[in-house]
Short mmCIF file of C-alpha atoms in Angstrom, two decimals:
data_model
loop_
_atom_site.label_atom_id
_atom_site.label_comp_id
_atom_site.label_asym_id
_atom_site.label_seq_id
_atom_site.Cartn_x
_atom_site.Cartn_y
_atom_site.Cartn_z
CA ASP A 1 -1.69 -3.31 -45.29
CA THR A 2 -4.07 -4.00 -42.43
CA LEU A 3 -2.74 -3.57 -38.90
CA VAL A 4 -3.50 -6.42 -36.51
CA VAL A 5 -2.17 -6.47 -32.94
CA ALA A 6 -1.74 -10.00 -31.61
CA THR A 7 -2.17 -10.51 -27.86
CA ASP A 8 -2.02 -13.46 -25.49
CA SER A 9 -5.77 -13.99 -25.85
CA GLY A 10 -6.93 -12.63 -29.22
CA ASN A 11 -6.20 -10.09 -31.93
CA ALA A 12 -7.18 -6.42 -32.27
CA SER A 13 -7.73 -4.43 -35.45
CA PRO A 14 -8.10 -0.65 -35.66
CA ALA A 15 -11.52 1.00 -35.62
CA ALA A 16 -11.49 4.51 -37.13
CA GLY A 17 -7.69 4.22 -37.15
CA LEU A 18 -7.38 3.57 -33.40
CA ILE A 19 -6.58 0.59 -31.19
CA ASN A 20 -7.55 1.00 -27.53
CA LEU A 21 -5.47 -0.50 -24.74
CA ILE A 22 -7.60 -1.01 -21.65
CA THR A 23 -5.82 -1.49 -18.32
CA PRO A 24 -7.36 -2.59 -15.02
CA GLY A 25 -8.62 0.43 -13.12
CA GLY A 26 -7.38 2.80 -15.81
CA GLY A 27 -3.79 2.10 -14.80
CA THR A 28 -4.37 2.13 -11.04
CA GLN A 29 -4.36 -1.63 -10.45
CA GLY A 30 -0.85 -2.66 -11.38
CA VAL A 31 -0.63 -2.21 -15.18
CA ARG A 32 -0.01 1.08 -16.97
CA THR A 33 0.39 1.85 -20.64
CA SER A 34 2.00 4.74 -22.47
CA ALA A 35 2.66 5.48 -26.12
CA ALA A 36 5.07 7.57 -28.12
CA GLY A 37 5.38 7.41 -31.89
CA SER A 38 5.09 3.79 -32.98
CA THR A 39 5.95 2.37 -29.53
CA ILE A 40 3.50 1.20 -26.87
CA THR A 41 4.99 0.53 -23.43
CA VAL A 42 3.25 -1.70 -20.88
CA THR A 43 4.57 -1.31 -17.34
CA VAL A 44 3.74 -3.55 -14.39
CA THR A 45 3.41 -1.36 -11.30
CA PRO A 46 2.32 -3.03 -8.08
CA ALA A 47 -0.42 -1.05 -6.40
CA GLY A 48 1.31 0.60 -3.49
CA VAL A 49 1.25 3.16 -0.73
CA SER A 50 4.05 4.96 1.12
CA ASP A 51 4.61 7.76 3.62
CA THR A 52 7.02 9.09 6.25
CA GLY A 53 6.65 10.66 9.68
CA THR A 54 8.36 11.29 13.03
CA THR A 55 7.56 10.43 16.64
CA VAL A 56 9.07 12.02 19.75
CA ASP A 57 9.10 9.86 22.88
CA THR A 58 5.96 7.69 23.12
CA ALA A 59 3.84 9.72 20.70
CA THR A 60 1.91 8.05 17.88
CA THR A 61 1.95 9.14 14.26
CA GLN A 62 -0.39 7.98 11.53
CA LEU A 63 1.57 7.28 8.36
CA ILE A 64 -1.05 5.80 6.02
CA ASN A 65 -4.75 6.65 5.80
CA PHE A 66 -5.92 4.57 2.83
CA PRO A 67 -9.52 5.11 1.61
CA LEU A 68 -11.06 1.75 0.72
CA GLY A 69 -13.52 3.17 -1.82
CA ALA A 70 -17.16 2.55 -2.71
CA VAL A 71 -16.78 -0.91 -4.27
CA PRO A 72 -17.38 -3.80 -1.82
CA GLY A 73 -14.48 -6.25 -1.65
CA VAL A 74 -11.41 -7.46 0.22
CA TYR A 75 -7.91 -5.98 0.36
CA THR A 76 -4.70 -7.61 1.54
CA PHE A 77 -1.93 -5.23 2.61
CA ASP A 78 1.77 -6.06 3.00
CA MET A 79 3.50 -3.09 4.64
CA ASN A 80 7.21 -2.65 5.43
CA VAL A 81 7.96 -0.11 8.16
CA ALA A 82 11.41 1.20 9.14
CA GLY A 83 12.21 3.54 12.03
CA PHE A 84 15.55 5.23 12.83
CA ASP A 85 16.74 7.36 15.76
CA SER A 86 19.94 9.15 14.69
CA ALA A 87 20.88 10.18 18.25
CA THR A 88 21.18 6.59 19.50
CA PRO A 89 21.83 5.55 16.65
CA GLY A 90 19.40 2.68 16.47
CA GLY A 91 16.36 1.38 14.71
CA VAL A 92 13.34 -0.83 14.35
CA GLY A 93 11.71 -2.68 11.48
CA TYR A 94 8.31 -4.24 11.02
CA ASN A 95 6.56 -6.21 8.32
CA LEU A 96 2.79 -5.90 8.70
CA PHE A 97 0.22 -8.09 6.95
CA ALA A 98 -3.49 -7.34 7.17
CA THR A 99 -6.72 -8.32 5.43
CA VAL A 100 -9.52 -5.75 5.30
CA ARG A 101 -13.05 -6.12 3.95
CA THR A 102 -15.15 -3.16 2.89
CA THR A 103 -18.87 -2.94 2.22
CA GLY A 104 -18.14 0.18 0.21
CA SER A 105 -18.99 2.33 3.22
CA ALA A 106 -17.59 0.51 6.29
CA ALA A 107 -14.34 -1.38 6.91
CA THR A 108 -13.69 -4.59 8.87
CA LEU A 109 -10.26 -5.92 9.83
CA ILE A 110 -10.43 -9.67 9.15
CA GLY A 111 -8.64 -11.42 12.00
CA ALA A 112 -5.70 -9.61 13.56
CA SER A 113 -2.95 -7.94 11.59
CA THR A 114 0.26 -9.98 11.75
CA ALA A 115 3.64 -8.36 12.43
CA LEU A 116 7.22 -9.51 12.11
CA THR A 117 9.25 -7.37 14.51
CA ASN A 118 12.92 -6.41 14.74
CA GLU A 119 13.93 -3.89 17.42
CA GLU A 120 17.28 -2.85 18.80
CA ALA A 121 17.78 -2.55 22.56
CA GLY A 122 16.28 0.63 23.95
CA PHE A 123 13.34 0.65 21.56
CA THR A 124 11.00 -1.25 23.89
CA GLY A 125 7.50 0.07 23.47
CA ALA A 126 7.94 1.15 19.86
CA ASN A 127 5.39 -0.42 17.56
CA ALA A 128 3.69 -0.27 14.16
CA SER A 129 0.14 -1.43 13.59
CA VAL A 130 -2.70 -1.65 11.08
CA THR A 131 -6.16 -0.51 12.14
CA VAL A 132 -9.38 0.30 10.33
CA ASN A 133 -11.65 3.31 10.67
CA VAL A 134 -15.09 1.71 10.33
CA PRO A 135 -17.29 4.76 9.73
CA GLY A 136 -14.55 6.38 7.64
CA ASN A 137 -14.00 3.22 5.53
CA THR A 138 -10.21 3.53 5.69
CA MET A 139 -7.18 1.39 6.55
CA ARG A 140 -4.53 3.05 8.71
CA VAL A 141 -0.89 2.34 9.51
CA SER A 142 0.27 3.98 12.74
CA CYS A 143 3.64 4.02 14.50
CA LEU A 144 4.26 4.38 18.22
CA GLY A 145 7.53 5.87 19.41
CA ALA A 146 9.77 4.82 22.30
CA ALA A 147 10.68 6.76 25.45
CA GLY A 148 13.65 9.08 24.92
CA LYS A 149 13.76 8.52 21.15
CA THR A 150 13.02 10.71 18.14
CA ILE A 151 12.20 8.15 15.47
CA ASN A 152 11.98 8.95 11.78
CA TRP A 153 9.57 6.47 10.20
CA ALA A 154 9.06 5.31 6.63
CA VAL A 155 6.45 2.87 5.36
CA ASN A 156 6.11 1.31 1.93
CA GLY A 157 3.56 -1.31 1.02
CA VAL A 158 1.61 -3.08 -1.65
CA TYR A 159 -1.98 -4.21 -1.75
CA VAL A 160 -4.24 -6.54 -3.69
CA PHE A 161 -7.99 -5.95 -4.11
CA ALA A 162 -10.71 -8.44 -5.06
CA SER A 163 -14.36 -7.52 -5.57
#
């Protein structure tokens, strides 16, 4: 018997007994494959970033420092940020959207990053933002604390890249 693997856009037959599964970016751009025995598993994994940090009073902490890489293109980032002060108790939440272009060596924030903001009373001054480091070719997510608060922050986000 001859093995033929049917796909959505063509068929594959073994060469030297092997069939290669090629994923975008070697598994780094949202699709990963794994194999065990006679089973091949394809997993959709949105490209994402996450981190945690803490601010005391009105200090700033940088949670994400994302290198944009050497390939020119455009990224969109959708970041969810949560902050909690257990002493109050109280919290804040932000949804940040940003578009960043890279030349492969320098970054440009396209327009202004957009934020949806939810803050409890007493958290005036707290903030989360997206910035770019032009000579460093990176995208950053930073959080600013609020007076009298120790805020534990968490950020989780996804991105899309086109080149």
